[in-house]
XYZ file of C-alpha atoms in Angstrom:
707
model
C 114.399 230.971 -63.573
C 115.621 234.225 -62.056
C 116.084 236.801 -64.800
C 119.324 238.772 -65.099
C 117.372 241.999 -64.628
C 115.962 240.951 -61.233
C 119.269 239.398 -60.218
C 121.081 242.670 -60.928
C 118.377 244.663 -59.124
C 118.775 242.522 -55.986
C 122.590 242.679 -56.072
C 122.628 246.454 -56.588
C 120.141 246.999 -53.782
C 122.181 244.789 -51.449
C 125.370 246.761 -52.150
C 123.581 250.090 -51.668
C 122.009 248.961 -48.411
C 125.345 247.797 -46.998
C 127.074 251.016 -48.011
C 124.396 253.149 -46.348
C 124.994 251.350 -43.049
C 128.742 250.971 -43.380
C 128.411 247.168 -43.211
C 130.375 244.496 -45.009
C 128.707 241.591 -46.876
C 127.838 238.620 -44.656
C 128.166 235.115 -46.007
C 124.985 233.912 -44.294
C 122.985 236.881 -45.476
C 124.087 236.352 -49.077
C 123.161 232.660 -48.807
C 119.716 233.564 -47.535
C 119.100 236.117 -50.282
C 120.231 233.642 -52.938
C 118.046 230.793 -51.611
C 114.895 232.911 -51.407
C 115.525 234.482 -54.812
C 116.186 231.088 -56.414
C 113.025 229.581 -54.915
C 110.628 232.444 -55.678
C 112.287 233.365 -58.956
C 112.029 229.774 -60.133
C 108.226 229.657 -59.829
C 106.733 229.132 -63.285
C 103.461 230.783 -64.265
C 100.648 229.766 -66.575
C 98.823 231.910 -69.087
C 96.641 233.423 -66.346
C 99.590 234.134 -64.072
C 98.878 231.114 -61.873
C 101.659 229.119 -60.229
C 102.815 225.965 -61.952
C 104.742 223.326 -60.023
C 105.264 222.636 -56.325
C 108.732 223.896 -55.367
C 107.520 227.300 -54.202
C 108.378 227.396 -50.483
C 111.712 228.277 -48.833
C 112.348 227.418 -45.187
C 115.285 229.355 -43.743
C 116.638 229.259 -40.213
C 118.699 232.419 -39.850
C 120.747 232.772 -36.675
C 120.668 235.983 -34.643
C 122.596 238.739 -36.371
C 122.099 237.384 -39.893
C 119.989 240.333 -40.985
C 117.091 238.183 -42.142
C 114.582 241.033 -42.564
C 116.776 242.783 -45.120
C 117.457 239.430 -46.801
C 113.855 238.509 -47.502
C 112.813 242.077 -48.354
C 115.610 242.486 -50.901
C 114.942 239.154 -52.562
C 111.137 238.897 -52.358
C 109.960 242.433 -53.206
C 111.455 242.656 -56.729
C 110.309 239.128 -57.569
C 106.747 239.702 -56.292
C 106.477 242.878 -58.381
C 107.902 241.173 -61.466
C 105.452 238.279 -61.175
C 102.460 240.517 -60.550
C 101.629 239.269 -57.054
C 101.451 240.862 -53.617
C 104.010 240.304 -50.871
C 102.571 239.758 -47.382
C 105.131 239.943 -44.565
C 103.674 238.332 -41.456
C 105.155 238.481 -37.945
C 104.224 237.022 -34.570
C 105.038 240.080 -32.447
C 104.158 243.770 -32.549
C 107.817 244.676 -31.912
C 109.031 243.040 -35.128
C 106.065 244.389 -37.074
C 106.963 247.920 -35.990
C 110.636 247.360 -36.829
C 109.712 246.324 -40.369
C 107.223 249.166 -40.834
C 109.174 252.026 -39.348
C 112.777 251.017 -39.983
C 113.478 248.245 -42.503
C 111.094 249.201 -45.306
C 111.726 252.978 -45.110
C 115.506 252.316 -45.110
C 115.152 250.148 -48.186
C 113.239 252.861 -50.029
C 115.677 255.565 -48.995
C 118.979 253.832 -49.725
C 118.237 251.545 -52.690
C 116.666 251.754 -56.146
C 113.937 249.266 -55.197
C 110.599 251.060 -55.605
C 107.481 249.794 -53.865
C 104.448 250.861 -51.852
C 103.683 249.310 -48.489
C 100.939 249.364 -45.900
C 99.964 247.772 -42.607
C 97.028 245.350 -42.502
C 95.073 244.810 -39.314
C 91.882 243.004 -38.424
C 88.535 244.735 -37.951
C 89.063 244.622 -34.210
C 91.777 247.301 -34.462
C 89.409 249.776 -36.127
C 86.460 251.773 -34.870
C 83.014 250.825 -36.174
C 81.279 254.123 -36.957
C 77.861 252.545 -36.470
C 78.769 251.468 -32.942
C 80.029 254.957 -32.099
C 76.880 256.557 -33.507
C 74.794 254.259 -31.325
C 76.552 255.527 -28.238
C 76.086 259.111 -29.337
C 72.327 258.468 -29.551
C 69.876 258.071 -26.702
C 68.627 254.506 -27.104
C 71.848 252.542 -26.753
C 71.679 251.820 -23.043
C 68.129 250.524 -23.245
C 69.084 248.288 -26.167
C 72.131 247.077 -24.287
C 70.066 246.169 -21.242
C 67.618 244.308 -23.466
C 70.403 242.083 -24.750
C 72.257 241.609 -21.461
C 73.458 238.016 -21.312
C 73.103 237.505 -25.050
C 75.912 239.779 -26.186
C 79.137 238.920 -24.406
C 80.492 242.469 -24.551
C 77.631 243.735 -22.347
C 78.667 246.227 -19.682
C 76.786 247.794 -16.822
C 75.313 251.218 -17.502
C 77.797 252.971 -15.233
C 80.691 251.372 -17.113
C 79.897 253.166 -20.374
C 82.622 255.743 -21.023
C 80.449 258.411 -22.633
C 83.090 261.130 -22.290
C 85.617 259.018 -24.223
C 83.155 258.302 -27.030
C 82.292 261.993 -27.345
C 86.005 262.818 -27.540
C 86.480 260.187 -30.248
C 83.529 261.549 -32.199
C 85.032 265.039 -32.098
C 88.458 263.770 -33.142
C 86.938 262.006 -36.163
C 84.939 265.076 -37.206
C 88.051 267.273 -36.949
C 90.190 264.721 -38.844
C 92.469 264.449 -35.802
C 92.042 260.660 -35.692
C 91.532 257.988 -38.334
C 89.654 255.408 -36.229
C 92.713 253.180 -35.783
C 93.060 252.027 -32.176
C 96.843 252.200 -32.366
C 96.707 255.859 -33.418
C 94.558 256.987 -30.498
C 96.775 259.061 -28.231
C 94.818 258.622 -25.025
C 94.439 255.640 -22.708
C 92.000 252.956 -23.897
C 90.528 250.324 -21.622
C 89.793 247.020 -23.345
C 86.143 247.105 -22.291
C 85.713 250.600 -23.736
C 87.255 249.627 -27.075
C 85.469 246.271 -27.427
C 82.113 248.023 -27.554
C 83.222 250.058 -30.581
C 84.508 247.248 -32.816
C 82.927 244.667 -35.067
C 83.828 241.405 -36.814
C 83.095 239.759 -40.158
C 79.755 238.417 -38.934
C 78.473 241.758 -37.631
C 79.910 243.932 -40.391
C 77.440 244.716 -43.176
C 80.157 245.837 -45.614
C 78.765 247.842 -48.546
C 75.276 247.768 -47.061
C 76.445 249.945 -44.185
C 75.470 253.616 -44.293
C 78.995 254.484 -43.141
C 80.819 252.262 -45.629
C 82.519 255.115 -47.511
C 83.910 256.594 -44.278
C 84.661 253.277 -42.527
C 88.208 253.264 -41.054
C 88.614 249.535 -41.736
C 87.589 249.703 -45.381
C 89.685 252.819 -45.939
C 92.680 250.855 -44.689
C 91.546 247.863 -46.747
C 91.597 250.049 -49.878
C 95.310 250.732 -49.304
C 95.952 246.997 -49.571
C 94.705 247.070 -53.147
C 97.359 249.597 -54.186
C 100.250 248.379 -52.020
C 103.001 246.066 -53.243
C 103.990 244.981 -49.719
C 101.514 244.300 -46.916
C 102.741 243.930 -43.335
C 100.443 241.759 -41.232
C 100.586 239.225 -38.381
C 100.088 235.463 -38.231
C 96.642 235.719 -36.612
C 95.345 237.985 -39.361
C 96.724 235.760 -42.130
C 95.158 232.671 -40.530
C 91.842 234.473 -40.017
C 91.842 235.425 -43.688
C 92.636 231.853 -44.751
C 89.874 230.464 -42.534
C 87.425 232.730 -44.414
C 88.615 231.250 -47.692
C 91.408 233.740 -48.412
C 91.011 237.184 -49.940
C 88.446 238.380 -47.384
C 90.907 240.600 -45.508
C 94.157 240.255 -47.438
C 94.793 239.360 -51.065
C 93.849 235.864 -52.331
C 96.529 233.233 -51.540
C 97.088 232.330 -55.197
C 98.012 235.971 -55.852
C 100.278 236.262 -52.825
C 103.830 235.495 -51.746
C 103.912 235.153 -47.963
C 106.933 235.735 -45.757
C 106.388 234.314 -42.275
C 108.986 235.881 -40.009
C 109.112 234.336 -36.525
C 107.678 231.398 -38.465
C 108.172 228.892 -35.651
C 104.977 230.325 -34.111
C 102.830 229.558 -37.151
C 101.812 225.928 -36.342
C 100.713 226.745 -32.787
C 98.860 229.847 -33.962
C 97.060 227.712 -36.535
C 95.987 225.133 -33.949
C 94.602 227.959 -31.797
C 92.323 229.022 -34.665
C 90.748 225.555 -34.831
C 90.452 224.845 -31.107
C 86.867 225.057 -29.812
C 85.304 224.799 -26.350
C 81.682 225.016 -25.251
C 79.774 224.721 -21.949
C 76.584 222.716 -21.974
C 74.401 224.488 -19.382
C 75.835 227.830 -20.483
C 74.732 227.027 -24.029
C 71.198 226.252 -22.889
C 70.983 229.523 -20.945
C 72.260 231.466 -23.935
C 69.819 229.781 -26.328
C 66.890 230.582 -24.007
C 68.051 234.198 -23.918
C 68.301 234.161 -27.714
C 64.740 232.886 -28.031
C 63.475 235.590 -25.687
C 65.293 238.394 -27.507
C 64.209 237.284 -30.977
C 60.632 237.849 -29.820
C 61.542 241.528 -29.688
C 62.429 241.438 -33.367
C 59.149 239.676 -34.119
C 57.267 242.477 -32.376
C 59.035 245.041 -34.584
C 57.919 243.412 -37.831
C 55.616 245.395 -40.066
C 54.595 242.265 -41.950
C 54.421 238.984 -40.069
C 53.933 237.092 -43.330
C 57.353 238.228 -44.582
C 60.215 235.747 -44.877
C 61.668 237.050 -41.608
C 58.331 236.588 -39.896
C 58.078 233.013 -41.141
C 61.605 232.255 -39.976
C 60.991 233.779 -36.559
C 57.980 231.488 -36.133
C 60.174 228.427 -36.765
C 63.191 229.433 -34.636
C 61.705 228.658 -31.171
C 61.061 225.087 -32.283
C 64.609 224.816 -33.641
C 66.076 226.208 -30.428
C 64.065 223.658 -28.440
C 65.455 220.889 -30.666
C 69.018 222.031 -29.930
C 68.284 222.327 -26.188
C 66.805 218.819 -26.132
C 69.924 217.333 -27.701
C 72.187 219.217 -25.242
C 70.125 217.872 -22.351
C 70.506 214.342 -23.742
C 74.271 214.929 -23.724
C 74.114 216.151 -20.116
C 72.106 213.116 -19.052
C 74.454 210.737 -20.830
C 77.605 212.323 -19.423
C 76.434 212.586 -15.795
C 77.017 208.892 -14.878
C 80.137 208.820 -17.068
C 81.634 211.754 -15.127
C 80.624 210.201 -11.819
C 82.348 206.978 -12.816
C 85.510 208.927 -13.698
C 85.464 210.485 -10.225
C 86.037 214.026 -11.474
C 86.068 216.764 -8.845
C 87.493 220.256 -8.301
C 91.052 218.919 -8.056
C 90.827 216.356 -10.850
C 88.344 218.068 -13.148
C 89.492 217.144 -16.672
C 89.149 213.964 -18.693
C 90.823 213.445 -22.044
C 89.314 210.878 -24.387
C 92.042 208.428 -25.428
C 93.096 208.932 -29.039
C 90.245 211.451 -29.247
C 87.669 208.650 -29.422
C 84.406 209.569 -27.667
C 81.570 207.190 -26.673
C 79.415 206.304 -29.691
C 76.273 207.706 -28.078
C 78.008 211.068 -27.591
C 79.261 211.024 -31.176
C 75.754 210.389 -32.519
C 74.307 213.168 -30.383
C 77.101 215.443 -31.572
C 76.118 214.718 -35.168
C 72.528 215.704 -34.400
C 73.687 218.820 -32.554
C 75.984 219.876 -35.373
C 73.140 219.543 -37.885
C 70.642 221.282 -35.584
C 72.982 224.166 -34.817
C 73.734 224.459 -38.540
C 70.022 224.708 -39.309
C 69.587 227.397 -36.628
C 72.631 229.199 -38.040
C 71.046 229.112 -41.505
C 67.772 230.553 -40.217
C 69.502 233.438 -38.406
C 71.721 234.036 -41.442
C 68.652 234.258 -43.669
C 67.171 236.889 -41.362
C 70.433 238.829 -41.500
C 70.416 238.595 -45.302
C 66.897 240.018 -45.353
C 68.053 242.900 -43.146
C 70.825 243.627 -45.633
C 68.302 243.797 -48.493
C 66.353 246.604 -46.859
C 68.913 249.129 -48.064
C 68.178 248.044 -51.640
C 64.470 248.608 -50.970
C 63.759 244.896 -51.225
C 61.790 245.048 -47.975
C 61.028 242.113 -45.778
C 58.682 243.472 -43.173
C 60.939 245.682 -41.046
C 61.933 249.301 -41.288
C 65.426 250.313 -42.334
C 66.148 251.559 -38.814
C 65.181 248.191 -37.309
C 67.241 246.343 -39.926
C 70.333 248.456 -39.187
C 69.932 247.931 -35.441
C 69.559 244.164 -35.788
C 72.308 243.405 -38.317
C 75.253 243.660 -35.861
C 73.259 241.830 -33.173
C 72.572 238.979 -35.578
C 76.271 238.990 -36.466
C 77.244 238.353 -32.845
C 74.686 235.553 -32.654
C 76.008 233.959 -35.844
C 79.567 234.098 -34.532
C 78.636 232.129 -31.432
C 76.527 229.648 -33.388
C 79.427 229.120 -35.772
C 81.675 228.152 -32.857
C 79.064 225.659 -31.629
C 78.693 224.129 -35.096
C 82.465 223.594 -35.317
C 82.741 222.060 -31.828
C 79.959 219.563 -32.423
C 81.262 218.818 -35.913
C 84.614 217.860 -34.390
C 82.831 215.609 -31.864
C 80.720 213.914 -34.550
C 83.632 213.396 -36.940
C 85.265 209.963 -37.114
C 88.964 210.587 -37.575
C 90.718 209.167 -40.616
C 93.285 206.662 -39.357
C 95.719 207.887 -42.033
C 95.923 211.277 -40.315
C 96.575 212.417 -36.739
C 93.393 212.343 -34.625
C 91.656 215.338 -33.099
C 92.046 215.811 -29.359
C 88.764 215.762 -27.428
C 88.229 216.307 -23.720
C 85.696 217.312 -21.098
C 86.095 219.391 -17.986
C 83.875 219.944 -14.957
C 83.807 223.669 -14.146
C 82.236 225.527 -11.242
C 80.480 223.920 -8.319
C 77.034 223.591 -6.772
C 74.299 225.238 -8.805
C 76.974 226.875 -10.992
C 78.546 223.566 -12.029
C 78.773 222.944 -15.753
C 80.383 220.561 -18.230
C 82.769 222.039 -20.786
C 83.627 220.063 -23.909
C 86.713 220.868 -25.958
C 88.206 219.677 -29.228
C 91.176 220.601 -31.372
C 93.445 219.222 -34.080
C 96.705 217.964 -32.550
C 98.698 219.122 -35.565
C 98.037 221.993 -37.944
C 100.010 220.330 -40.739
C 97.061 219.071 -42.803
C 95.063 222.295 -42.403
C 98.031 224.515 -43.303
C 98.850 222.331 -46.271
C 95.283 222.542 -47.619
C 94.600 226.212 -46.884
C 98.043 227.784 -47.233
C 100.880 225.866 -48.844
C 98.806 224.299 -51.632
C 97.010 227.560 -52.434
C 99.673 230.251 -52.129
C 101.739 231.511 -55.053
C 104.910 231.243 -52.968
C 106.135 231.428 -49.378
C 109.173 231.972 -47.202
C 109.280 230.758 -43.595
C 112.104 232.104 -41.491
C 113.120 232.369 -37.848
C 116.195 232.102 -35.671
C 114.711 228.864 -34.279
C 113.129 226.568 -36.846
C 115.298 223.521 -36.171
C 115.291 221.392 -33.057
C 118.314 219.216 -32.317
C 119.798 220.728 -35.501
C 117.050 219.278 -37.739
C 113.877 220.604 -39.383
C 111.862 217.468 -38.475
C 109.888 219.084 -35.674
C 108.831 222.053 -37.779
C 107.937 219.865 -40.745
C 105.709 217.619 -38.639
C 103.841 220.556 -37.150
C 103.627 222.881 -40.147
C 103.056 220.522 -43.082
C 105.362 222.487 -45.420
C 105.762 220.685 -48.761
C 108.515 218.066 -48.878
C 109.824 219.732 -52.034
C 110.596 222.934 -50.105
C 114.030 224.524 -50.195
C 115.767 224.337 -46.800
C 118.654 226.435 -45.518
C 120.354 226.938 -42.159
C 122.318 230.152 -41.827
C 124.569 230.229 -38.781
C 124.818 233.347 -36.694
C 127.933 235.475 -37.341
C 128.464 235.904 -33.597
C 131.665 234.633 -31.996
C 129.954 232.408 -29.447
C 133.106 230.588 -28.322
C 134.884 233.774 -27.277
C 131.972 235.986 -26.320
C 129.824 233.694 -24.166
C 130.519 231.068 -21.529
C 128.053 228.263 -20.769
C 128.124 227.067 -17.166
C 126.256 224.035 -15.797
C 126.805 224.092 -12.007
C 127.169 220.876 -10.033
C 123.803 220.852 -8.278
C 122.945 217.941 -6.016
C 119.200 217.982 -6.703
C 117.304 217.370 -9.907
C 114.374 219.712 -10.703
C 111.807 217.014 -9.827
C 112.871 217.537 -6.201
C 111.272 220.979 -6.332
C 111.979 222.228 -2.794
C 115.602 221.083 -2.760
C 116.210 222.407 -6.269
C 114.714 225.770 -5.321
C 116.987 226.039 -2.287
C 120.039 225.356 -4.435
C 118.946 228.000 -6.956
C 118.591 230.547 -4.150
C 122.062 229.745 -2.807
C 123.579 229.865 -6.294
C 121.986 233.200 -7.215
C 123.016 234.755 -3.915
C 126.632 233.921 -4.798
C 126.680 234.508 -8.548
C 124.508 237.575 -9.214
C 126.644 240.677 -9.735
C 124.821 243.566 -8.048
C 126.290 246.054 -10.539
C 125.274 244.296 -13.756
C 122.160 243.337 -15.706
C 120.984 239.765 -15.085
C 117.994 237.688 -16.202
C 116.726 234.538 -14.486
C 114.278 232.419 -16.492
C 111.878 230.018 -14.773
C 109.560 227.320 -16.123
C 106.997 227.752 -13.326
C 105.574 230.804 -11.614
C 105.477 228.964 -8.302
C 109.232 228.395 -8.314
C 109.896 231.955 -9.493
C 107.894 233.424 -6.626
C 109.467 231.029 -4.127
C 112.997 231.986 -5.190
C 112.050 235.688 -5.106
C 110.901 235.283 -1.496
C 114.092 233.511 -0.407
C 116.970 235.409 -2.091
C 118.913 237.766 0.137
C 117.918 241.381 0.662
C 120.629 242.787 -1.603
C 119.104 240.895 -4.557
C 115.564 241.847 -3.581
C 116.611 245.488 -3.728
C 117.343 245.242 -7.474
C 114.717 242.634 -8.364
C 112.020 243.120 -11.019
C 109.498 240.273 -11.331
C 107.385 239.490 -14.397
C 103.711 240.083 -13.713
C 104.117 242.824 -11.130
C 103.938 245.420 -13.914
C 103.564 245.307 -17.684
C 106.409 243.750 -19.638
C 107.297 247.074 -21.267
C 107.438 248.948 -17.954
C 109.613 246.246 -16.364
C 112.104 246.264 -19.248
C 112.191 250.078 -19.295
C 112.847 250.129 -15.545
C 115.618 247.556 -15.993
C 117.326 249.675 -18.683
C 116.892 252.873 -16.687
C 118.715 251.378 -13.703
C 121.639 250.250 -15.834
C 121.809 253.627 -17.586
C 122.361 255.075 -14.107
C 125.179 252.541 -13.522
C 123.076 250.545 -11.091
C 122.487 246.804 -11.152
C 119.191 245.183 -12.108
C 117.854 241.637 -11.801
C 114.946 240.345 -13.890
C 112.872 237.274 -13.007
C 110.771 236.011 -15.913
C 108.832 233.106 -17.383
C 108.507 231.742 -20.934
C 107.536 235.057 -22.562
C 110.820 236.567 -21.327
C 112.751 233.710 -22.945
C 111.808 234.946 -26.418
C 111.589 238.384 -27.962
C 113.355 240.191 -25.108
C 116.144 242.273 -26.639
C 118.634 243.613 -24.075
C 121.935 244.277 -25.876
C 125.239 245.336 -24.391
C 125.321 246.290 -20.739
C 121.585 245.659 -20.354
C 122.201 241.921 -20.060
C 125.498 240.191 -19.287
C 124.299 237.143 -17.358
C 121.453 234.750 -18.085
C 120.381 232.101 -15.565
C 118.004 229.294 -16.600
C 116.369 227.409 -13.738
C 115.946 224.124 -15.588
C 115.553 222.489 -18.992
C 112.241 223.945 -20.275
C 110.285 220.726 -20.717
C 106.587 221.343 -21.362
C 104.183 220.304 -18.634
C 102.219 217.355 -20.164
C 98.780 218.516 -18.963
C 97.451 220.029 -22.181
C 95.011 217.580 -23.831
C 96.226 218.501 -27.319
C 99.878 217.738 -26.590
C 98.910 214.630 -24.603
C 96.901 213.262 -27.549
C 99.807 214.000 -29.885
C 102.145 212.023 -27.614
C 99.635 209.172 -27.465
C 99.359 209.093 -31.282
C 103.140 209.033 -31.728
C 103.470 206.194 -29.241
C 100.749 204.193 -30.981
C 102.728 204.484 -34.216
C 105.782 202.974 -32.520
C 107.504 206.263 -31.780
C 108.914 207.674 -28.564
C 107.010 210.846 -27.512
C 109.785 211.927 -25.167
C 112.417 211.779 -27.894
C 110.141 213.010 -30.707
C 108.291 215.780 -28.851
C 109.670 216.602 -25.419
C 113.371 216.725 -26.295
C 112.988 218.657 -29.593
C 110.584 221.128 -27.926
C 112.977 221.626 -25.018
C 115.872 222.044 -27.438
C 114.102 224.824 -29.302
C 113.114 226.612 -26.076
C 116.638 226.305 -24.694
C 118.101 227.873 -27.835
C 115.619 230.732 -27.505
C 116.375 231.228 -23.810
C 120.157 231.224 -24.184
C 119.732 233.524 -27.177
C 118.768 236.375 -24.847
C 122.459 236.959 -24.054
C 124.179 237.825 -27.338
C 122.098 240.342 -29.294
C 124.960 242.002 -31.209
C 128.469 241.041 -32.270
C 130.011 243.071 -29.431
C 127.915 241.537 -26.632
C 129.471 239.124 -24.149
C 128.613 237.389 -20.906
C 127.687 234.159 -19.144
C 124.852 231.638 -19.372
C 124.117 229.449 -16.335
C 121.745 226.475 -16.729
C 120.994 225.186 -13.236
C 119.954 221.673 -14.246
C 122.307 218.766 -13.583
C 120.485 216.600 -16.147
C 122.502 218.312 -18.881
C 125.483 216.417 -17.448
C 123.897 213.254 -16.109
C 121.258 212.278 -18.694
C 121.938 210.899 -22.162
C 119.750 213.563 -23.749
C 121.740 216.271 -21.975
C 124.565 216.044 -24.472
C 122.044 216.272 -27.341
C 120.595 219.460 -25.913
C 124.022 221.036 -25.424
C 125.039 220.029 -28.956
C 121.964 221.833 -30.327
C 123.048 225.121 -28.722
C 125.429 227.586 -30.375
C 129.105 226.702 -29.742
C 129.469 228.473 -26.418
C 132.642 228.034 -24.386
C 131.819 225.346 -21.802
C 132.758 225.447 -18.145
């Protein structure tokens, strides 16, 4: 039950926040605050502070303009502090993360009585590894790098090493002009230059590292311990959960999560559990591993040490793994030939994820063999870690420090292989959705290889086990959580508890008077690609205002480029096409033109249909080439459709239409970004008028004025 003290604190803070901005209370915003506060405030705790009961998750769709960030901050922060848990606010985009960090939270501290400390959490990959930098400042790094060429994927050629940059970084650290955070480096950073300076959980030696006390990552990690509010992203939260929780962020049972842009969470989760591996590439890598581990053996001071004994066994274990991979290659060769796979038709998806029994048995052996090899390498790494505690194992401290990160990279790759083969050996429980499994022929001639892939088709079960069941509480919010005005799609993909609190908050925008939805009378349907493209060109030539800001959204790059080639010269003169420059530069150029009272025309794909914020004069007309149906070529989505059909469902109605509905809401949502915005939306797809599902899709959109 929400105490009167917290209730009064939230109400007072809400009034103060509104007064500071000169805003009036919004019905939807008050509903959202009340729902979140009721859900989180109603969580009962045991004697150890643990959560009791299951109704601890709120799912809130908040239309554009609701002010959802303020809503969940005002309601969740006081409750998290009162219950003695951390609040993790997770976003899907850097733009929203920065808005929360640099605007919303500081405003809340400045204008209300709510007191809290906050920090930003990032993964290790955003921070400099001091050991890596020291290696580059020494003289032996290039020789070591050449020795491990082919084994370590971040290998670069000698002339690619940016020594001048690393020296500049070293100076900046010594002078306290830089804290080792990639995002705080003022100069230009190439990805390949930065990758060489970072580490991951497998390579990092934590407290055994000589630079632990000065480590930028662990300094930032220490701030998490003292902060009340931690701003993170979905990938970091999922990475932490996959490590058991509490490895990067706070433990789930001591955390309230807020997932803003929460509609991305299920797909992000699937990405974390999708694995792919190439057979011949694996053999080549394992041979390279065997060769390089001989170098470690030569550096031993005591061959009878545990490390020495392990190194004697590893070649035999590698050969065992290679043998099993070769058996897989031999077994798949006639199977692939029978399928008739070639460069054009190079992928085969196993129906319902069921692979041939021989392959499944080999996968079981490979999973076990890779796991044994993983254990042997891990034991060697553990021995290296002990050297610092003077519990020697036959190598010098210098050798141990050099090998620990190398062994970490090796373990990371072995871990991926273990998971892939585990998915192939696993017999799916018929009570749950199957895993998708597929193979692909890549390359040609002597470079040809077989790539195997596997992935869950839904993240629901995984999220339920690792997140929803473990967390103290959670809020999931977004402007687009429903599809066809229902939460069914999100529930199926996310696995949120059935007992969750659900709320839809409508946008305060005056859609009927501010925006007009136009579906032109095209002759061609989009499946007649050439004819449809010609009609789009003709329509844009007539309807684009050369003095205004317009956005045209396409579902395929091919059609976008074709239309760009065919529009008249006056449109080409103001045209900016996604991919020709970075997204930020294109949007800045678009705004700059309109600030100079010139027209600008943007052509974009799916990433421009979400997260692009062009208020006022920057965007007054949105054109959508066609209903954004997903292309059914992804093996994960295809297996999901197959599973739904097997259960008596209709994949088109249960997947394709809801997915298209959500994407269409996002795309049309580019137009009205504030209450004063106005303009037109043109959807150039006659199926909205001629197909039965067309009326469903229109009904799921905000109540635009139709023409």
